[in-house]
Tab-separated table of C-alpha atoms and ligand atoms in Angstrom:
chain	number	residue	atom	x	y	z
A	441	MET	CA	-6.733	-10.178	-30.730
A	442	ASP	CA	-5.992	-6.939	-32.826
A	443	SER	CA	-1.954	-7.136	-32.729
A	444	GLY	CA	-1.929	-3.296	-33.461
A	445	THR	CA	0.329	-0.629	-32.313
A	446	SER	CA	0.999	1.208	-29.122
A	447	ASP	CA	-0.383	4.042	-31.028
A	448	SER	CA	-3.418	2.451	-32.157
A	449	TRP	CA	-4.165	1.142	-28.930
A	450	ARG	CA	-3.941	4.241	-27.037
A	451	ARG	CA	-6.243	5.951	-29.460
A	452	ARG	CA	-8.896	3.093	-28.959
A	453	ASP	CA	-8.138	3.663	-25.213
A	454	ALA	CA	-8.604	7.154	-25.146
A	455	ALA	CA	-11.945	6.686	-26.974
A	456	ALA	CA	-13.483	4.126	-24.462
A	457	VAL	CA	-11.668	4.147	-21.256
A	458	TRP	CA	-11.577	6.317	-18.024
A	459	HIS	CA	-8.341	5.880	-15.949
A	460	PRO	CA	-7.875	6.087	-12.364
A	461	PHE	CA	-6.093	9.134	-10.801
A	462	THR	CA	-5.797	10.499	-14.680
A	463	GLN	CA	-6.166	14.050	-15.987
A	464	HIS	CA	-7.283	12.691	-19.583
A	465	SER	CA	-6.468	16.089	-21.170
A	466	LEU	CA	-2.823	15.026	-21.044
A	467	TRP	CA	-3.383	11.132	-21.315
A	468	LEU	CA	-2.101	11.048	-24.874
A	469	ASP	CA	0.553	13.436	-24.695
A	470	ASP	CA	1.958	11.369	-21.868
A	471	GLU	CA	2.286	8.220	-24.432
A	472	PRO	CA	1.336	5.594	-21.946
A	473	LEU	CA	2.878	2.314	-22.059
A	474	VAL	CA	0.691	-0.525	-23.896
A	475	VAL	CA	1.766	-3.418	-21.853
A	476	ASP	CA	1.538	-6.655	-23.892
A	477	ARG	CA	3.091	-9.042	-21.488
A	478	ALA	CA	5.340	-9.686	-18.279
A	479	GLU	CA	7.985	-11.437	-16.952
A	480	GLY	CA	9.980	-11.358	-13.802
A	481	PRO	CA	10.778	-7.543	-13.126
A	482	TRP	CA	9.949	-6.524	-16.927
A	483	LEU	CA	7.130	-4.962	-18.529
A	484	TYR	CA	7.140	-5.746	-22.425
A	485	ASP	CA	5.115	-3.274	-24.581
A	486	ILE	CA	3.221	-3.931	-27.673
A	487	GLU	CA	6.521	-3.451	-29.991
A	488	GLY	CA	8.343	-5.822	-27.922
A	489	ASN	CA	10.605	-3.279	-25.814
A	490	ARG	CA	11.236	-3.896	-22.361
A	491	TYR	CA	10.858	-1.880	-19.201
A	492	LEU	CA	12.115	-2.419	-15.685
A	493	ASP	CA	8.699	-2.468	-13.533
A	494	GLY	CA	10.091	0.083	-11.091
A	495	VAL	CA	7.223	0.430	-8.883
A	496	SER	CA	6.165	-3.309	-8.950
A	497	SER	CA	2.789	-2.409	-10.932
A	498	LEU	CA	1.902	0.007	-8.412
A	499	TRP	CA	3.411	-1.721	-5.166
A	500	VAL	CA	2.184	-5.127	-5.468
A	501	THR	CA	4.456	-7.422	-7.210
A	502	THR	CA	6.714	-9.354	-4.793
A	503	PHE	CA	8.763	-11.767	-6.973
A	504	GLY	CA	7.880	-10.561	-10.048
A	505	HIS	CA	5.401	-11.239	-12.778
A	506	ARG	CA	4.595	-14.987	-13.998
A	507	VAL	CA	6.194	-16.637	-11.127
A	508	ALA	CA	6.081	-20.406	-11.892
A	509	GLU	CA	4.749	-21.605	-8.589
A	510	ILE	CA	1.989	-18.705	-8.424
A	511	ASP	CA	0.881	-19.508	-11.967
A	512	ALA	CA	0.674	-22.961	-10.879
A	513	ALA	CA	-1.330	-22.481	-7.854
A	514	ILE	CA	-3.889	-20.557	-9.288
A	515	ALA	CA	-4.150	-22.955	-12.182
A	516	ARG	CA	-4.373	-25.944	-9.663
A	517	GLN	CA	-7.235	-24.019	-7.812
A	518	LEU	CA	-8.994	-23.247	-11.205
A	519	SER	CA	-9.361	-27.208	-11.908
A	520	THR	CA	-11.298	-27.746	-8.824
A	521	LEU	CA	-13.285	-24.562	-7.559
A	522	ASP	CA	-13.186	-20.953	-9.291
A	523	HIS	CA	-15.590	-19.326	-7.010
A	524	THR	CA	-18.284	-19.737	-4.206
A	525	THR	CA	-19.519	-17.214	-1.832
A	526	PHE	CA	-17.921	-16.972	1.599
A	527	LEU	CA	-21.454	-16.233	3.213
A	528	GLY	CA	-22.628	-19.519	4.400
A	529	THR	CA	-19.997	-21.678	2.730
A	530	THR	CA	-16.335	-21.975	3.258
A	531	HIS	CA	-13.326	-23.385	1.493
A	532	ALA	CA	-9.867	-24.715	1.802
A	533	PRO	CA	-7.742	-21.727	0.236
A	534	GLY	CA	-9.814	-19.356	2.448
A	535	ILE	CA	-9.031	-21.330	5.500
A	536	GLU	CA	-5.359	-22.170	4.723
A	537	LEU	CA	-4.933	-18.501	3.792
A	538	ALA	CA	-6.139	-17.354	7.220
A	539	GLU	CA	-3.896	-19.682	9.281
A	540	GLU	CA	-0.766	-18.824	7.141
A	541	LEU	CA	-1.538	-15.206	7.506
A	542	LEU	CA	-1.892	-15.526	11.145
A	543	ALA	CA	1.186	-17.320	11.631
A	544	VAL	CA	3.298	-14.737	10.056
A	545	ALA	CA	1.376	-11.878	11.810
A	546	PRO	CA	2.986	-9.526	14.079
A	547	GLY	CA	2.772	-10.817	17.687
A	548	GLY	CA	3.800	-9.837	20.892
A	549	ASP	CA	1.704	-9.026	24.071
A	550	ARG	CA	-1.519	-9.049	21.833
A	551	ARG	CA	-2.419	-11.481	19.279
A	552	LEU	CA	-3.854	-11.100	16.034
A	553	SER	CA	-6.157	-14.463	15.786
A	554	LYS	CA	-9.102	-13.866	13.034
A	555	VAL	CA	-8.826	-13.115	9.287
A	556	PHE	CA	-11.979	-10.858	7.672
A	557	TYR	CA	-11.287	-10.833	3.838
A	558	ALA	CA	-12.364	-8.222	1.607
A	559	GLY	CA	-11.096	-6.903	-2.016
A	560	ASP	CA	-9.056	-4.043	-2.365
A	561	GLY	CA	-6.857	-2.252	0.067
A	562	SER	CA	-9.791	0.267	0.320
A	563	SER	CA	-12.415	-2.318	1.122
A	564	ALA	CA	-10.618	-3.566	3.830
A	565	VAL	CA	-9.947	-0.130	5.473
A	566	GLU	CA	-13.740	0.310	5.213
A	567	ALA	CA	-14.219	-2.831	7.100
A	568	ALA	CA	-11.517	-1.963	9.602
A	569	LEU	CA	-13.326	1.481	10.220
A	570	LYS	CA	-16.495	-0.162	10.654
A	571	MET	CA	-15.246	-2.927	12.837
A	572	ALA	CA	-13.574	-0.201	15.113
A	573	TYR	CA	-16.884	1.916	15.633
A	574	GLN	CA	-19.056	-1.442	16.164
A	575	TYR	CA	-16.566	-2.672	18.742
A	576	SER	CA	-16.937	0.629	20.691
A	577	VAL	CA	-20.795	0.474	20.250
A	578	GLN	CA	-20.636	-3.299	21.722
A	579	THR	CA	-18.384	-2.456	24.476
A	580	GLY	CA	-19.355	0.663	26.242
A	581	GLY	CA	-21.080	2.947	24.161
A	582	PRO	CA	-20.481	4.683	20.675
A	583	ARG	CA	-17.539	6.651	20.093
A	584	PRO	CA	-18.022	8.047	16.713
A	585	GLN	CA	-14.567	9.625	16.003
A	586	PHE	CA	-11.658	8.424	14.268
A	587	VAL	CA	-8.051	10.071	14.807
A	588	ARG	CA	-6.196	10.260	11.320
A	589	LEU	CA	-3.100	11.599	10.299
A	590	ALA	CA	-2.238	14.527	8.164
A	591	GLU	CA	-0.727	13.365	4.577
A	592	ALA	CA	-2.556	9.941	5.373
A	593	TYR	CA	-3.856	7.864	2.505
A	594	HIS	CA	-5.896	4.809	3.053
A	595	GLY	CA	-7.947	4.352	-0.115
A	596	ASP	CA	-10.782	6.211	-2.181
A	597	THR	CA	-13.962	4.824	-0.859
A	598	LEU	CA	-15.482	7.508	1.264
A	599	GLY	CA	-14.659	5.862	4.645
A	600	ALA	CA	-11.212	5.588	3.381
A	601	VAL	CA	-11.100	9.398	2.089
A	602	SER	CA	-12.617	10.457	5.720
A	603	VAL	CA	-9.387	9.189	7.242
A	604	GLY	CA	-7.106	10.428	4.517
A	605	GLY	CA	-5.372	13.861	4.719
A	606	VAL	CA	-3.631	14.161	1.349
A	607	GLU	CA	-5.479	17.492	0.635
A	608	LEU	CA	-5.097	17.213	-3.292
A	609	PHE	CA	-7.240	14.022	-3.297
A	610	HIS	CA	-9.540	14.429	-0.474
A	611	ALA	CA	-10.151	18.031	-0.101
A	612	THR	CA	-13.060	18.064	-2.374
A	613	TYR	CA	-15.020	15.333	-0.437
A	614	ARG	CA	-14.614	16.797	2.990
A	615	PRO	CA	-18.289	18.074	3.259
A	616	LEU	CA	-19.328	14.191	2.461
A	617	LEU	CA	-17.277	12.660	5.285
A	618	LEU	CA	-16.952	10.674	8.590
A	619	ARG	CA	-16.062	12.750	11.724
A	620	THR	CA	-12.384	12.387	12.515
A	621	ILE	CA	-9.764	14.624	14.231
A	622	GLU	CA	-6.623	15.142	12.479
A	623	ALA	CA	-3.409	14.782	14.125
A	624	GLY	CA	-0.089	16.280	12.504
A	625	SER	CA	2.028	14.026	10.350
A	626	PRO	CA	5.002	12.752	12.210
A	627	GLY	CA	6.751	12.363	8.494
A	628	VAL	CA	6.587	16.094	7.995
A	629	ARG	CA	9.829	17.774	9.361
A	630	ALA	CA	10.739	21.434	9.752
A	631	ASP	CA	14.244	22.192	8.084
A	632	GLY	CA	16.916	20.733	10.415
A	633	GLN	CA	14.363	18.745	12.419
A	634	THR	CA	15.541	15.146	13.259
A	635	PRO	CA	12.826	12.414	12.971
A	636	ALA	CA	13.013	11.820	16.739
A	637	GLU	CA	12.620	15.437	17.313
A	638	ARG	CA	9.628	15.475	15.022
A	639	ALA	CA	8.330	12.251	16.404
A	640	ARG	CA	8.341	13.880	20.229
A	641	GLU	CA	6.404	16.821	18.964
A	642	ALA	CA	3.850	14.928	17.058
A	643	ILE	CA	3.532	12.472	20.088
A	644	ALA	CA	2.551	15.316	22.384
A	645	GLU	CA	0.010	16.498	19.789
A	646	LEU	CA	-1.592	13.026	19.777
A	647	ALA	CA	-1.488	12.985	23.449
A	648	ALA	CA	-3.033	16.329	23.602
A	649	ILE	CA	-5.842	15.373	21.219
A	650	LEU	CA	-6.696	12.168	22.984
A	651	ALA	CA	-6.530	14.085	26.591
A	652	ALA	CA	-9.317	16.343	25.443
A	653	GLN	CA	-11.396	13.771	23.159
A	654	GLY	CA	-10.218	10.337	23.712
A	655	ASP	CA	-13.435	9.190	25.390
A	656	GLN	CA	-14.858	9.901	21.719
A	657	VAL	CA	-12.420	8.121	19.715
A	658	CYS	CA	-13.111	4.535	18.484
A	659	ALA	CA	-9.589	4.526	17.038
A	660	ILE	CA	-6.481	5.592	15.421
A	661	ILE	CA	-5.787	4.821	12.150
A	662	LEU	CA	-2.133	5.172	10.463
A	663	GLU	CA	0.189	4.013	7.850
A	664	PRO	CA	2.980	2.493	10.189
A	665	LEU	CA	6.607	4.225	9.692
A	666	VAL	CA	5.755	5.356	5.941
A	667	GLN	CA	3.002	7.335	4.460
A	668	GLY	CA	3.387	6.241	0.852
A	669	ALA	CA	1.056	8.204	-1.302
A	670	ALA	CA	2.121	11.274	0.587
A	671	GLY	CA	5.831	10.862	-1.286
A	672	MET	CA	6.901	8.103	1.053
A	673	LEU	CA	7.127	10.284	4.095
A	674	THR	CA	9.298	8.267	6.696
A	675	TYR	CA	8.889	8.390	10.622
A	676	ASP	CA	10.600	7.498	13.607
A	677	PRO	CA	9.478	4.224	15.341
A	678	SER	CA	8.815	5.954	18.612
A	679	TYR	CA	5.697	7.589	17.275
A	680	LEU	CA	4.284	4.243	16.306
A	681	ALA	CA	5.295	2.896	19.592
A	682	ALA	CA	3.514	5.864	21.257
A	683	ALA	CA	0.464	5.758	19.160
A	684	ARG	CA	0.154	2.155	20.575
A	685	ALA	CA	0.317	3.257	24.100
A	686	LEU	CA	-1.907	6.256	23.869
A	687	ALA	CA	-4.469	3.963	22.013
A	688	ASP	CA	-4.499	1.698	24.930
A	689	ARG	CA	-4.699	4.382	27.639
A	690	HIS	CA	-7.629	5.666	26.120
A	691	GLY	CA	-9.507	2.607	25.322
A	692	ALA	CA	-9.289	3.351	21.526
A	693	LEU	CA	-8.253	0.749	18.752
A	694	LEU	CA	-5.113	0.935	16.802
A	695	ILE	CA	-5.593	0.299	13.067
A	696	CYS	CA	-2.411	-0.281	11.291
A	697	ASP	CA	-2.947	0.040	7.473
A	698	GLU	CA	-0.075	-2.195	6.391
A	699	VAL	CA	-1.542	-2.033	2.625
A	700	ALA	CA	1.384	-0.788	1.120
A	701	THR	CA	4.019	-1.400	4.086
A	702	GLY	CA	2.900	-5.049	4.723
A	703	VAL	CA	4.359	-8.366	3.126
A	704	GLY	CA	7.852	-7.718	3.126
A	705	ARG	CA	8.207	-4.240	1.632
A	706	THR	CA	9.752	-2.526	4.362
A	707	GLY	CA	12.567	-5.220	4.981
A	708	ARG	CA	10.350	-6.813	7.529
A	709	MET	CA	7.394	-8.516	6.989
A	710	TRP	CA	4.898	-5.792	8.795
A	711	ALA	CA	6.136	-2.224	9.379
A	712	SER	CA	4.657	-2.575	12.518
A	713	GLN	CA	7.347	-4.800	13.619
A	714	HIS	CA	9.843	-1.865	13.384
A	715	ALA	CA	8.278	-0.590	16.427
A	716	ASP	CA	7.657	-3.856	18.221
A	717	ILE	CA	4.129	-3.341	18.536
A	718	VAL	CA	0.883	-5.082	17.821
A	719	PRO	CA	-2.224	-3.298	16.319
A	720	ASP	CA	-5.611	-4.329	17.113
A	721	LEU	CA	-6.459	-4.538	13.519
A	722	LEU	CA	-4.094	-4.926	10.719
A	723	VAL	CA	-5.056	-4.311	7.049
A	724	THR	CA	-3.282	-6.065	4.476
A	725	ALA	CA	-3.971	-5.908	0.537
A	726	LYS	CA	-1.695	-5.106	-2.372
A	727	GLY	CA	1.279	-7.475	-2.214
A	728	LEU	CA	-0.584	-10.202	-0.448
A	729	THR	CA	-1.206	-12.281	-3.686
A	730	GLY	CA	1.996	-11.342	-4.852
A	731	GLY	CA	0.714	-8.868	-7.398
A	732	TYR	CA	-1.607	-11.524	-8.883
A	733	LEU	CA	-5.274	-10.615	-8.114
A	734	PRO	CA	-7.235	-8.171	-5.673
A	735	LEU	CA	-7.383	-9.748	-2.223
A	736	SER	CA	-7.333	-7.950	1.129
A	737	ALA	CA	-7.871	-8.719	4.897
A	738	VAL	CA	-8.364	-7.289	8.286
A	739	LEU	CA	-6.537	-9.186	10.955
A	740	ALA	CA	-8.100	-8.893	14.312
A	741	THR	CA	-7.422	-9.632	17.871
A	742	ASP	CA	-9.554	-11.936	19.904
A	743	ALA	CA	-10.948	-9.130	21.998
A	744	VAL	CA	-12.056	-7.181	18.943
A	745	TYR	CA	-13.900	-10.487	17.676
A	746	ASP	CA	-15.514	-11.505	20.690
A	747	ALA	CA	-17.237	-8.216	21.089
A	748	PHE	CA	-19.430	-9.223	17.927
A	749	LEU	CA	-20.688	-12.863	19.559
A	750	GLY	CA	-23.960	-12.853	20.803
A	751	ALA	CA	-27.233	-14.368	20.133
A	752	PRO	CA	-28.657	-13.379	16.622
A	753	ALA	CA	-31.452	-11.179	18.200
A	754	ALA	CA	-28.682	-9.038	20.075
A	755	ALA	CA	-27.724	-8.015	16.214
A	756	ARG	CA	-23.938	-7.746	17.351
A	757	THR	CA	-23.208	-9.401	14.035
A	758	PHE	CA	-20.740	-7.506	11.558
A	759	PHE	CA	-23.348	-6.669	9.147
A	760	HIS	CA	-20.467	-6.089	6.345
A	761	GLY	CA	-18.989	-8.256	3.468
A	762	HIS	CA	-18.436	-8.407	-0.487
A	763	THR	CA	-19.707	-10.861	-2.996
A	764	TYR	CA	-16.261	-11.798	-4.036
A	765	THR	CA	-14.669	-12.178	-0.520
A	766	ALA	CA	-12.134	-14.805	0.016
A	767	ASN	CA	-12.224	-15.709	-3.926
A	768	PRO	CA	-10.550	-18.962	-4.055
A	769	LEU	CA	-8.364	-18.163	-6.764
A	770	ALA	CA	-6.937	-15.005	-5.314
A	771	ALA	CA	-6.386	-16.896	-1.835
A	772	ALA	CA	-4.585	-19.663	-3.577
A	773	ALA	CA	-2.261	-17.035	-5.154
A	774	ALA	CA	-1.715	-15.461	-1.962
A	775	LEU	CA	-0.998	-18.647	0.016
A	776	ALA	CA	1.322	-19.523	-2.782
A	777	ASN	CA	3.220	-16.325	-2.498
A	778	LEU	CA	3.506	-16.253	1.357
A	779	ARG	CA	4.449	-19.925	1.261
A	780	LEU	CA	7.346	-18.867	-1.416
A	781	MET	CA	8.211	-16.130	0.537
A	782	ALA	CA	9.191	-18.134	3.341
A	783	ASP	CA	10.844	-20.824	1.401
A	784	ARG	CA	12.911	-18.142	-0.606
A	785	ASP	CA	13.709	-16.202	2.341
A	786	LEU	CA	12.326	-12.960	0.454
A	787	VAL	CA	11.945	-10.603	3.494
A	788	ALA	CA	15.687	-10.963	4.298
A	789	ARG	CA	16.139	-10.469	0.671
A	790	ALA	CA	14.076	-7.315	0.461
A	791	ALA	CA	16.136	-5.778	3.398
A	792	ASP	CA	19.357	-6.617	1.527
A	793	LEU	CA	17.765	-4.783	-1.703
A	794	GLY	CA	16.647	-1.722	0.396
A	795	ARG	CA	20.402	-1.665	1.533
A	796	HIS	CA	21.738	-1.962	-2.010
A	797	LEU	CA	19.311	0.725	-3.225
A	798	ALA	CA	20.651	3.097	-0.596
A	799	ALA	CA	23.869	2.850	-1.280
A	800	ARG	CA	23.507	3.302	-5.051
A	801	LEU	CA	20.969	6.224	-4.058
A	802	ALA	CA	23.715	8.214	-2.135
A	803	LYS	CA	25.449	8.669	-5.060
A	804	ILE	CA	22.616	10.902	-6.307
A	805	ALA	CA	21.713	12.382	-3.420
A	806	SER	CA	23.956	15.516	-3.983
A	807	HIS	CA	22.416	15.850	-7.606
A	808	GLN	CA	21.255	19.466	-8.277
A	809	GLY	CA	17.855	17.847	-9.086
A	810	VAL	CA	17.424	16.025	-5.747
A	811	HIS	CA	15.827	17.643	-2.883
A	812	GLU	CA	15.685	14.766	-0.497
A	813	ILE	CA	15.648	10.879	-0.665
A	814	ARG	CA	13.307	8.789	1.744
A	815	GLN	CA	13.485	5.016	2.148
A	816	LEU	CA	12.362	2.017	4.266
A	817	GLY	CA	13.337	-0.910	2.851
A	818	THR	CA	12.201	-1.211	-0.693
A	819	MET	CA	9.905	1.922	-0.474
A	820	ILE	CA	11.689	4.969	-1.814
A	821	GLY	CA	10.594	8.435	-2.774
A	822	VAL	CA	13.164	10.774	-4.449
A	823	GLU	CA	11.620	14.188	-3.961
A	824	VAL	CA	12.959	16.382	-6.939
A	825	ARG	CA	13.281	20.022	-7.349
A	826	ASP	CA	10.436	21.494	-9.073
A	827	VAL	CA	11.744	23.144	-12.487
A	828	GLY	CA	8.261	23.989	-14.090
A	829	GLU	CA	5.109	21.980	-14.197
A	830	ARG	CA	5.176	18.141	-13.792
A	831	THR	CA	8.819	17.829	-12.900
A	832	GLY	CA	8.084	14.264	-11.635
A	833	VAL	CA	6.283	13.602	-14.666
A	834	ALA	CA	9.382	14.520	-16.772
A	835	VAL	CA	12.007	12.600	-14.874
A	836	CYS	CA	9.935	9.417	-15.162
A	837	ARG	CA	9.382	9.790	-18.957
A	838	ALA	CA	13.045	10.369	-19.315
A	839	ALA	CA	13.759	6.937	-17.064
A	840	ARG	CA	11.459	5.376	-19.659
A	841	ASP	CA	14.060	6.007	-22.500
A	842	HIS	CA	16.586	4.290	-20.258
A	843	GLY	CA	14.368	1.088	-19.980
A	844	VAL	CA	12.655	1.759	-16.564
A	845	TRP	CA	9.113	2.515	-15.935
A	846	ILE	CA	8.306	4.371	-12.826
A	847	ARG	CA	5.633	6.747	-11.631
A	848	PRO	CA	5.892	9.992	-9.660
A	849	LEU	CA	3.511	11.307	-6.659
A	850	GLY	CA	3.578	15.036	-7.745
A	851	ASP	CA	7.409	15.887	-7.649
A	852	THR	CA	8.292	12.585	-5.737
A	853	VAL	CA	9.376	9.984	-7.905
A	854	ILE	CA	8.693	6.606	-6.593
A	855	LEU	CA	11.114	3.355	-6.586
A	856	MET	CA	9.214	0.723	-5.431
A	857	PRO	CA	10.862	-2.486	-7.096
A	858	PRO	CA	9.663	-6.079	-6.850
A	859	LEU	CA	11.222	-7.406	-3.660
A	860	GLY	CA	13.075	-10.093	-5.409
A	861	LEU	CA	15.029	-7.804	-7.792
A	862	GLU	CA	18.493	-8.892	-8.659
A	863	THR	CA	21.489	-6.435	-8.061
A	864	THR	CA	22.186	-5.565	-11.588
A	865	GLU	CA	18.606	-4.752	-12.280
A	866	ALA	CA	18.603	-2.553	-9.045
A	867	ASP	CA	21.370	-0.793	-10.684
A	868	LEU	CA	19.627	-0.219	-13.718
A	869	LEU	CA	16.890	1.243	-11.671
A	870	VAL	CA	18.924	3.666	-9.953
A	871	ASP	CA	21.178	4.554	-13.118
A	872	ALA	CA	18.144	5.172	-15.337
A	873	LEU	CA	16.915	7.473	-12.726
A	874	ALA	CA	20.325	8.865	-12.655
A	875	ALA	CA	20.734	9.669	-16.419
A	876	ALA	CA	16.922	11.099	-16.295
A	877	LEU	CA	17.779	13.866	-13.716
A	878	ASP	CA	21.020	14.609	-15.858
A	879	GLU	CA	18.438	15.306	-18.851
A	880	VAL	CA	15.892	16.936	-17.113
A	881	TYR	CA	18.205	19.244	-15.130
A	882	ALA	CA	20.548	19.771	-17.758
B	34	PLP	N1	-3.732	2.088	2.161
B	34	PLP	C1	-2.773	2.531	1.641
B	34	PLP	C2	-1.735	2.807	2.790
B	34	PLP	C3	-2.459	2.430	0.497
B	34	PLP	O1	-1.375	2.910	0.038
B	34	PLP	C4	-3.259	2.178	-0.541
B	34	PLP	C5	-3.112	2.156	-2.094
B	34	PLP	O2	-2.075	2.708	-2.285
B	34	PLP	C6	-4.756	1.897	0.032
B	34	PLP	C7	-4.886	1.850	1.135
B	34	PLP	C8	-5.674	1.606	-1.064
B	34	PLP	O3	-5.650	0.521	-1.552
B	34	PLP	P1	-6.419	0.131	-2.947
B	34	PLP	O4	-6.107	0.626	-4.101
B	34	PLP	O5	-6.254	-1.461	-3.061
B	34	PLP	O6	-7.767	0.090	-2.619
């Protein structure tokens, strides 16, 4: 391989590559990191400089990079079966992972009992939306509407965009989209309003929507407790509990999109557990494989699954799937990740890490550059005060000079470190942010 320099790779990149969510007129100015290798929580650039991976490589790594047990599981799998289709055949990693996922799924008065695999978060959201609509068709009549939340983000495919509510990302595509009803975000509060007060207001709005149009709604879809891509907007668990009850009352399904919040991120295995609810469909992706390979899944209850059974001629089949569904290498990585998480009690460690970070962040809460800090477990958004265009970018760029790689969402600087981060590394993360804030607001 061309050893090159970061500069030479950047020039080749700019000549050949189109990056996601990227304004390429500024790409080279931002001096993107050319990552050469990674180990634990560290990313190394081509010159050998190391940076703490402060956003878990876009919210996916659980333990960190190059985890011996996950590496070994993928290598073992590679020595026997690389890939086979899940249409008409099956395999041990796909079956075992489904069993493991159901064993750790949130449970209570209802039980998630079947796993449908997809590739990324978005493709799993698409599957869940189609399942919910087809479920309504096959259990009493079509309900062509989804209730979605303002500020929601569920991915970038058109179904997922239809149920999104981040205007910057989604407004352009509105003429193309599915029929949805927007409910106010429980995470957007007026000045001085408490989370519980905002939840009460938002619940009343959701109840009114369902009272008026509930018989047309096949599902409510939401990100439980944290609207991540909107800038880590957190909300009160009472809203989630109420959404569960309202969905039941009006015969709609509840889809919890745990793509970002699931697999330990919030200090519980699933954010739904903070409100003690079980959705009808739970979507998981991101951290599922420990950050190694793309794999996602929709977990469904028997009540949903059973509505798809029937004679072939009845056409109740879920006619949906992807070529690489349940790829054995990705399934092996996920299985190793989930088992290691249990062995090492990683969810409890993530909760501890969240508490440690909260205590450290309290020290910068009164910084002149900080507007608000929002956090649940290891999902953290530090909203900074706008001092010109791209303030969030400027803060993250400054943090890089202090050995930390982080990315903003607008003017919210995101901290979302690997769940297994040591406290000294967590301190570096906060100290680098503090130093960056001092520089930008000097
Ligand atoms: N749902 C949520 C809540 C997300 O945060 C994301 C991505 O950030 C997605 C869905 C889309 O996942 P993917 O990027 O893997 O398609």
